[in-house]
Amino acid sequence: MIWYIVCTTFVLFFCIPSENRPSEVRVNITHGTVIGSFDSYYKFYGIPYADSTAGVNRFQPPKPSPRFRDPFVANRQNITCLRPTRDGYDGIEDCLSLNVISPTVDHTRKLPVMVWIKGREINNFDPAFKNIIEKDVVVVTPNFRESVFGFLCLGTSKAPGNAGLKDIIAALKWIQQNIAAFGGDPHNVTIFGHGSGASIVDLLTLSLSSKGLFHKAIAQSGTAMAPWAVTRDNLLNAIKVAEALGHYVEDVNRLSDIFTRVRASALMAVINELESDNLLDFAPCIERVISDDNEPFLLKSPYQIFNAGEQLDVPFMTGFVDKEGAVVQESLIKDWFGIVNLQKDLNFNTEEEKQKITEQIKAFYSLNNSIEKDLYVTLAGDVMVYISTLRESHIRALTRTTPIYLYQFSYKGNLGKGLVEDDYSTKSVHGQELAYLFYENSYEACTAYDLAIAGMVVERWTNFAKTGMPTSETSSTDWQPFTKNNKYYLKIWNENDVPTTYNVRTNDASSLDILLRDPYTKTLAFWQDIYDKYFIDARSRWDIIHSDQDKDSIDITDDEYINNHTKGESFVEMYENMDNYVKDNKTEIEYHCINSTSTVIGFTLVVVSLLSIVNNLETSEIML
């Protein structure tokens, strides 16, 4: 009965009789009274957890939210922080709010809390948490500053860096102070996220600022050791944006001033056209100490922290799907050649070394000079997700005894088709497991196997949040942790590929999933040899190095820039009326702006760089 609701709740939601409409509910928190609604469960939307970040506070760490003068009506469900989109940008600067969804507001219940850290990969994805809440879990979804607003890292007092990560710290502190009023247990908090959200989850396990604020973590299809998770040139994109706006800057403090006063529309327009070396355009950085009253989020690289065993001592779950690289395939053979250097975590001293590794990659993946889509998709997934996830799992297991649970989601069913479209009929692709965790739709084609998989996934995720062990009442498989001696991982099967082999622990091949050992041994060994020789750690720099721009260019105001540049004369055209610009230039914007999502662009750029390598293109400087 529960899983029938999964497939029909979308329809039922819009058919609520008037007498059953949501009723008002009040909860008292440290800032005053919050008014939410009740409709099957309790919902509180848009509760501010920090003060405004507009104006001079644009890149500053968040400040505490003031008390409410009157009861706060928590009904603003669709607040988003400013971010680039396919058609320009959306969101607002004053955005630091969170949503709380709970099965109860009884402060004595002390239910486990799951905090969803959203990624930028699937912008049209609106997760429904009903299935998680039905497991007696409180869900919190915080907004945090994104793109340049969250991750401009200049090392100055105005823009110290990692504002978005510090926003999440502030939200987690709010949860510690207030979640009991919503029936939650502040001593049993799990953070979880997907893609770029997963890398943020992982980074939170590396920061001393996070200590005591959460107790378990789930990182799906992304980690802190991914080559795109932490920037390796924190000033590069900032300088590009400033130059695109008409400024020649030799000092980071001057750069801070420019970014603080420029209009958000101008920033978003430039960033949408920015040719970035990094998947996230503006990504988390390694900070420097500026003053005693400004606490850095990250002072060492993820690799340094993991290698020293200095990560927080919390149970950790991570994993991936079969075809992580499939997100790039629509753009794989289009106009992306020569745009970007590859993999900032590898560096070669000579062209001979680079060519040698190029030939090794071509041989390992059976690549030739033709476009064989599936092979390049496999390579993209390995580079962007698989290898970093496996390398990190091994390092975590070597340096700490805290449980690590590794999974591979292989199921390809009807429920996921409403979320991610792809050309793979039997392989799961990036983001598809989200449909089975908390996506609700009205598909009549949901099969019994779809619902069984969904039930099992929700059980494992919520039981991990409750106890630290991802058990399932639906599956008979005993998911064992990944350790230095026993590298177990759980594979969630596709119903068409359920093997006739046995489970290594129970000799049971009839379950929905199976426990296996030593994932991707051959692939990991190949890449580990490369990383052992050519790995370059994440770092930040604080001295400005200019690109090839006329040093005699002068600073101009934003209005002067907009008025003095006609279409086709500048790096990016900006108009005061951005809505009209989007409408009048829809075709051009669709070509230049983010094609679908940040991950689509990032994965595509990575694969194009790989194509450049294996085909020996001369159009860019390529660094593996």
XYZ file of N, CA and C in Angstrom, residues 493-601:
327
model
N 20.903 -4.497 -7.679
C 20.829 -5.121 -8.995
C 19.768 -4.521 -9.899
N 20.021 -4.616 -11.194
C 18.989 -4.447 -12.201
C 18.237 -5.764 -12.300
N 16.907 -5.723 -12.380
C 16.145 -6.971 -12.392
C 16.478 -7.841 -13.605
N 16.989 -7.227 -14.675
C 17.372 -8.021 -15.848
C 18.748 -8.656 -15.704
N 19.479 -8.237 -14.675
C 20.848 -8.712 -14.514
C 21.079 -9.411 -13.180
N 20.015 -9.837 -12.509
C 20.203 -10.551 -11.249
C 21.027 -11.797 -11.533
N 22.176 -11.933 -10.901
C 23.109 -12.988 -11.282
C 22.713 -14.349 -10.737
N 23.276 -15.344 -11.334
C 23.123 -16.705 -10.810
C 24.265 -17.036 -9.866
N 25.171 -16.051 -9.686
C 26.252 -16.247 -8.730
C 25.723 -16.077 -7.316
N 26.586 -16.177 -6.344
C 26.120 -16.178 -4.971
C 26.566 -14.928 -4.216
N 25.867 -14.650 -3.134
C 26.264 -13.612 -2.203
C 27.444 -14.133 -1.391
N 28.499 -13.331 -1.269
C 29.717 -13.825 -0.641
C 29.530 -14.158 0.833
N 28.465 -13.651 1.454
C 28.271 -13.928 2.883
C 27.104 -14.871 3.153
N 26.038 -14.786 2.357
C 24.843 -15.570 2.680
C 24.513 -16.626 1.644
N 25.273 -16.649 0.542
C 24.990 -17.600 -0.542
C 23.565 -17.453 -1.051
N 23.088 -16.180 -1.090
C 21.706 -15.895 -1.464
C 21.705 -14.997 -2.692
N 21.226 -15.496 -3.805
C 21.199 -14.706 -5.041
C 19.810 -14.192 -5.367
N 18.858 -14.358 -4.462
C 17.475 -14.000 -4.767
C 17.099 -12.610 -4.280
N 17.985 -11.917 -3.577
C 17.638 -10.630 -2.990
C 17.728 -9.509 -4.019
N 17.308 -8.317 -3.603
C 17.322 -7.144 -4.468
C 18.727 -6.591 -4.646
N 19.609 -6.951 -3.766
C 20.980 -6.473 -3.817
C 21.913 -7.598 -3.392
N 23.182 -7.370 -3.560
C 24.155 -8.413 -3.280
C 25.423 -7.787 -2.730
N 26.067 -8.474 -1.820
C 27.312 -7.997 -1.240
C 28.487 -8.570 -2.023
N 29.326 -7.672 -2.523
C 30.483 -8.077 -3.313
C 31.748 -7.479 -2.714
N 32.887 -7.843 -3.298
C 34.169 -7.346 -2.817
C 34.967 -6.696 -3.942
N 35.876 -5.808 -3.531
C 36.903 -5.261 -4.417
C 36.335 -4.658 -5.703
N 35.619 -3.545 -5.589
C 35.029 -2.935 -6.789
C 36.082 -2.370 -7.735
N 35.886 -2.591 -9.019
C 36.696 -1.979 -10.077
C 38.199 -2.130 -9.816
N 38.608 -3.330 -9.484
C 40.005 -3.567 -9.113
C 40.972 -3.166 -10.214
N 40.699 -3.588 -11.432
C 41.606 -3.315 -12.548
C 41.665 -1.824 -12.863
N 40.485 -1.181 -12.911
C 40.440 0.253 -13.221
C 41.129 1.071 -12.136
N 40.867 0.730 -10.879
C 41.494 1.459 -9.775
C 43.011 1.317 -9.814
N 43.502 0.117 -10.091
C 44.949 -0.099 -10.149
C 45.583 0.735 -11.260
N 44.898 0.811 -12.403
C 45.417 1.603 -13.522
C 45.567 3.068 -13.126
N 44.501 3.639 -12.560
C 44.536 5.056 -12.220
C 45.391 5.329 -10.989
N 45.437 4.396 -10.055
C 46.251 4.610 -8.864
C 47.723 4.751 -9.225
N 48.160 3.988 -10.213
C 49.546 4.103 -10.669
C 49.817 5.499 -11.234
N 48.845 6.041 -11.966
C 48.992 7.398 -12.506
C 49.004 8.428 -11.383
N 48.083 8.282 -10.426
C 48.023 9.236 -9.322
C 49.268 9.167 -8.451
N 49.813 7.987 -8.257
C 51.034 7.865 -7.455
C 52.179 8.681 -8.047
N 52.179 8.841 -9.363
C 53.283 9.524 -10.041
C 52.988 10.992 -10.343
N 51.724 11.320 -10.603
C 51.437 12.645 -11.166
C 50.413 13.454 -10.369
N 50.001 12.982 -9.225
C 49.005 13.703 -8.430
C 49.555 15.048 -7.969
N 48.733 16.084 -8.101
C 49.066 17.403 -7.571
C 47.930 17.839 -6.660
N 48.260 18.210 -5.451
C 47.245 18.467 -4.440
C 46.566 19.816 -4.668
N 45.374 19.947 -4.098
C 44.643 21.213 -4.157
C 45.396 22.274 -3.370
N 45.308 23.506 -3.844
C 45.951 24.606 -3.162
C 45.263 25.896 -3.577
N 45.559 26.970 -2.878
C 45.046 28.287 -3.249
C 46.220 29.224 -3.464
N 45.980 30.283 -4.224
C 47.009 31.309 -4.407
C 46.392 32.675 -4.128
N 47.247 33.607 -3.748
C 46.741 34.906 -3.307
C 47.362 36.066 -4.074
N 48.190 35.773 -5.074
C 48.790 36.811 -5.912
C 48.122 36.795 -7.276
N 47.736 37.940 -7.758
C 47.034 38.040 -9.034
C 48.013 37.893 -10.190
N 47.678 37.008 -11.116
C 48.406 36.848 -12.368
C 47.413 37.106 -13.488
N 47.696 38.074 -14.339
C 46.718 38.486 -15.336
C 46.738 37.601 -16.565
N 45.574 37.496 -17.187
C 45.497 36.881 -18.503
C 45.911 37.916 -19.540
N 45.911 37.535 -20.804
C 46.355 38.430 -21.870
C 45.302 39.495 -22.150
N 45.347 40.555 -21.377
C 44.428 41.673 -21.611
C 45.227 42.969 -21.593
N 44.801 43.929 -22.334
C 45.490 45.206 -22.431
C 45.616 45.844 -21.065
N 46.845 46.007 -20.607
C 47.068 46.567 -19.282
C 46.594 48.006 -19.187
N 46.446 48.668 -20.331
C 46.004 50.057 -20.322
C 44.497 50.192 -20.187
N 43.764 49.044 -20.127
C 42.314 49.141 -19.968
C 41.996 49.804 -18.648
N 40.909 50.546 -18.593
C 40.586 51.310 -17.400
C 39.353 50.739 -16.743
N 39.251 51.006 -15.449
C 38.059 50.592 -14.727
C 36.879 51.438 -15.171
N 35.745 50.804 -15.352
C 34.527 51.514 -15.701
C 33.418 51.022 -14.797
N 32.383 51.815 -14.648
C 31.251 51.388 -13.843
C 30.437 50.360 -14.605
N 29.575 49.654 -13.892
C 28.729 48.657 -14.544
C 27.815 49.305 -15.576
N 27.255 50.491 -15.236
C 26.375 51.161 -16.188
C 27.144 51.595 -17.430
N 28.376 52.089 -17.234
C 29.189 52.474 -18.383
C 29.493 51.265 -19.252
N 29.796 50.160 -18.598
C 30.096 48.940 -19.364
C 28.901 48.534 -20.213
N 27.725 48.543 -19.611
C 26.523 48.116 -20.318
C 26.192 49.081 -21.451
N 26.345 50.391 -21.193
C 25.985 51.384 -22.200
C 26.989 51.462 -23.345
N 28.246 51.157 -23.080
C 29.296 51.344 -24.078
C 29.549 50.130 -24.946
N 28.915 49.010 -24.645
C 29.181 47.798 -25.400
C 27.914 47.343 -26.102
N 27.988 47.277 -27.400
C 26.861 46.774 -28.167
C 27.042 45.302 -28.416
N 25.979 44.669 -28.874
C 26.005 43.224 -29.083
C 27.129 42.836 -30.037
N 27.916 41.850 -29.632
C 28.977 41.329 -30.468
C 30.322 41.975 -30.211
N 30.376 43.044 -29.386
C 31.635 43.745 -29.181
C 32.369 43.285 -27.937
N 31.724 42.549 -27.063
C 32.356 42.211 -25.801
C 32.255 40.728 -25.520
N 32.956 40.336 -24.469
C 32.954 38.928 -24.067
C 31.549 38.460 -23.714
N 30.816 39.322 -23.054
C 29.435 38.984 -22.719
C 28.603 40.252 -22.804
N 27.420 40.139 -23.412
C 26.531 41.289 -23.525
C 25.605 41.324 -22.318
N 25.500 42.510 -21.701
C 24.634 42.652 -20.548
C 23.715 43.852 -20.731
N 22.488 43.680 -20.405
C 21.503 44.738 -20.506
C 20.811 44.897 -19.157
N 20.365 46.104 -18.863
C 19.719 46.319 -17.584
C 18.463 45.477 -17.469
N 17.727 45.339 -18.554
C 16.522 44.513 -18.523
C 16.895 43.102 -18.952
N 17.297 42.272 -18.003
C 17.773 40.930 -18.343
C 16.656 40.061 -18.898
N 15.424 40.304 -18.468
C 14.307 39.504 -18.979
C 14.153 39.694 -20.479
N 14.239 40.959 -20.937
C 14.134 41.209 -22.371
C 15.317 40.625 -23.121
N 16.487 40.692 -22.501
C 17.667 40.125 -23.157
C 17.508 38.621 -23.354
N 17.023 37.949 -22.328
C 16.806 36.504 -22.448
C 15.798 36.210 -23.538
N 14.720 37.004 -23.584
C 13.673 36.771 -24.576
C 14.177 37.030 -25.991
N 14.945 38.115 -26.168
C 15.395 38.495 -27.504
C 16.556 37.654 -28.006
N 17.267 37.008 -27.102
C 18.475 36.283 -27.497
C 18.431 34.842 -27.033
N 17.246 34.252 -27.062
C 17.059 32.914 -26.505
C 17.989 31.888 -27.150
N 18.107 31.925 -28.477
C 18.941 30.929 -29.161
C 20.395 31.065 -28.753
N 20.877 32.319 -28.726
C 22.277 32.535 -28.366
C 22.544 32.139 -26.924
N 21.618 32.462 -26.045
C 21.790 32.110 -24.640
C 21.822 30.609 -24.463
N 20.929 29.909 -25.154
C 20.897 28.462 -25.018
C 22.204 27.835 -25.473
N 22.876 28.486 -26.425
C 24.170 27.949 -26.871
C 25.251 28.240 -25.838
N 25.266 29.494 -25.319
C 26.375 29.906 -24.471
C 26.185 29.517 -23.016
N 24.957 29.605 -22.512
C 24.745 29.388 -21.091
C 24.803 27.912 -20.755
N 24.653 27.634 -19.513
C 24.736 26.254 -19.062
C 23.743 25.416 -19.827
N 24.210 24.390 -20.487
C 23.396 23.630 -21.433
C 22.241 22.943 -20.744
N 22.488 22.417 -19.561
C 21.397 21.805 -18.814
C 21.604 22.044 -17.342
N 22.751 21.629 -16.858
C 23.093 21.786 -15.453
C 24.591 21.908 -15.342
N 25.048 22.250 -14.132
C 26.480 22.393 -13.936
C 27.217 21.102 -14.192
N 26.671 20.007 -13.749
C 27.357 18.740 -13.960
C 27.385 18.373 -15.424
N 26.313 18.665 -16.160
C 26.319 18.376 -17.593
C 27.473 19.100 -18.255
N 27.635 20.391 -17.945
C 28.742 21.136 -18.540
C 30.071 20.578 -18.064
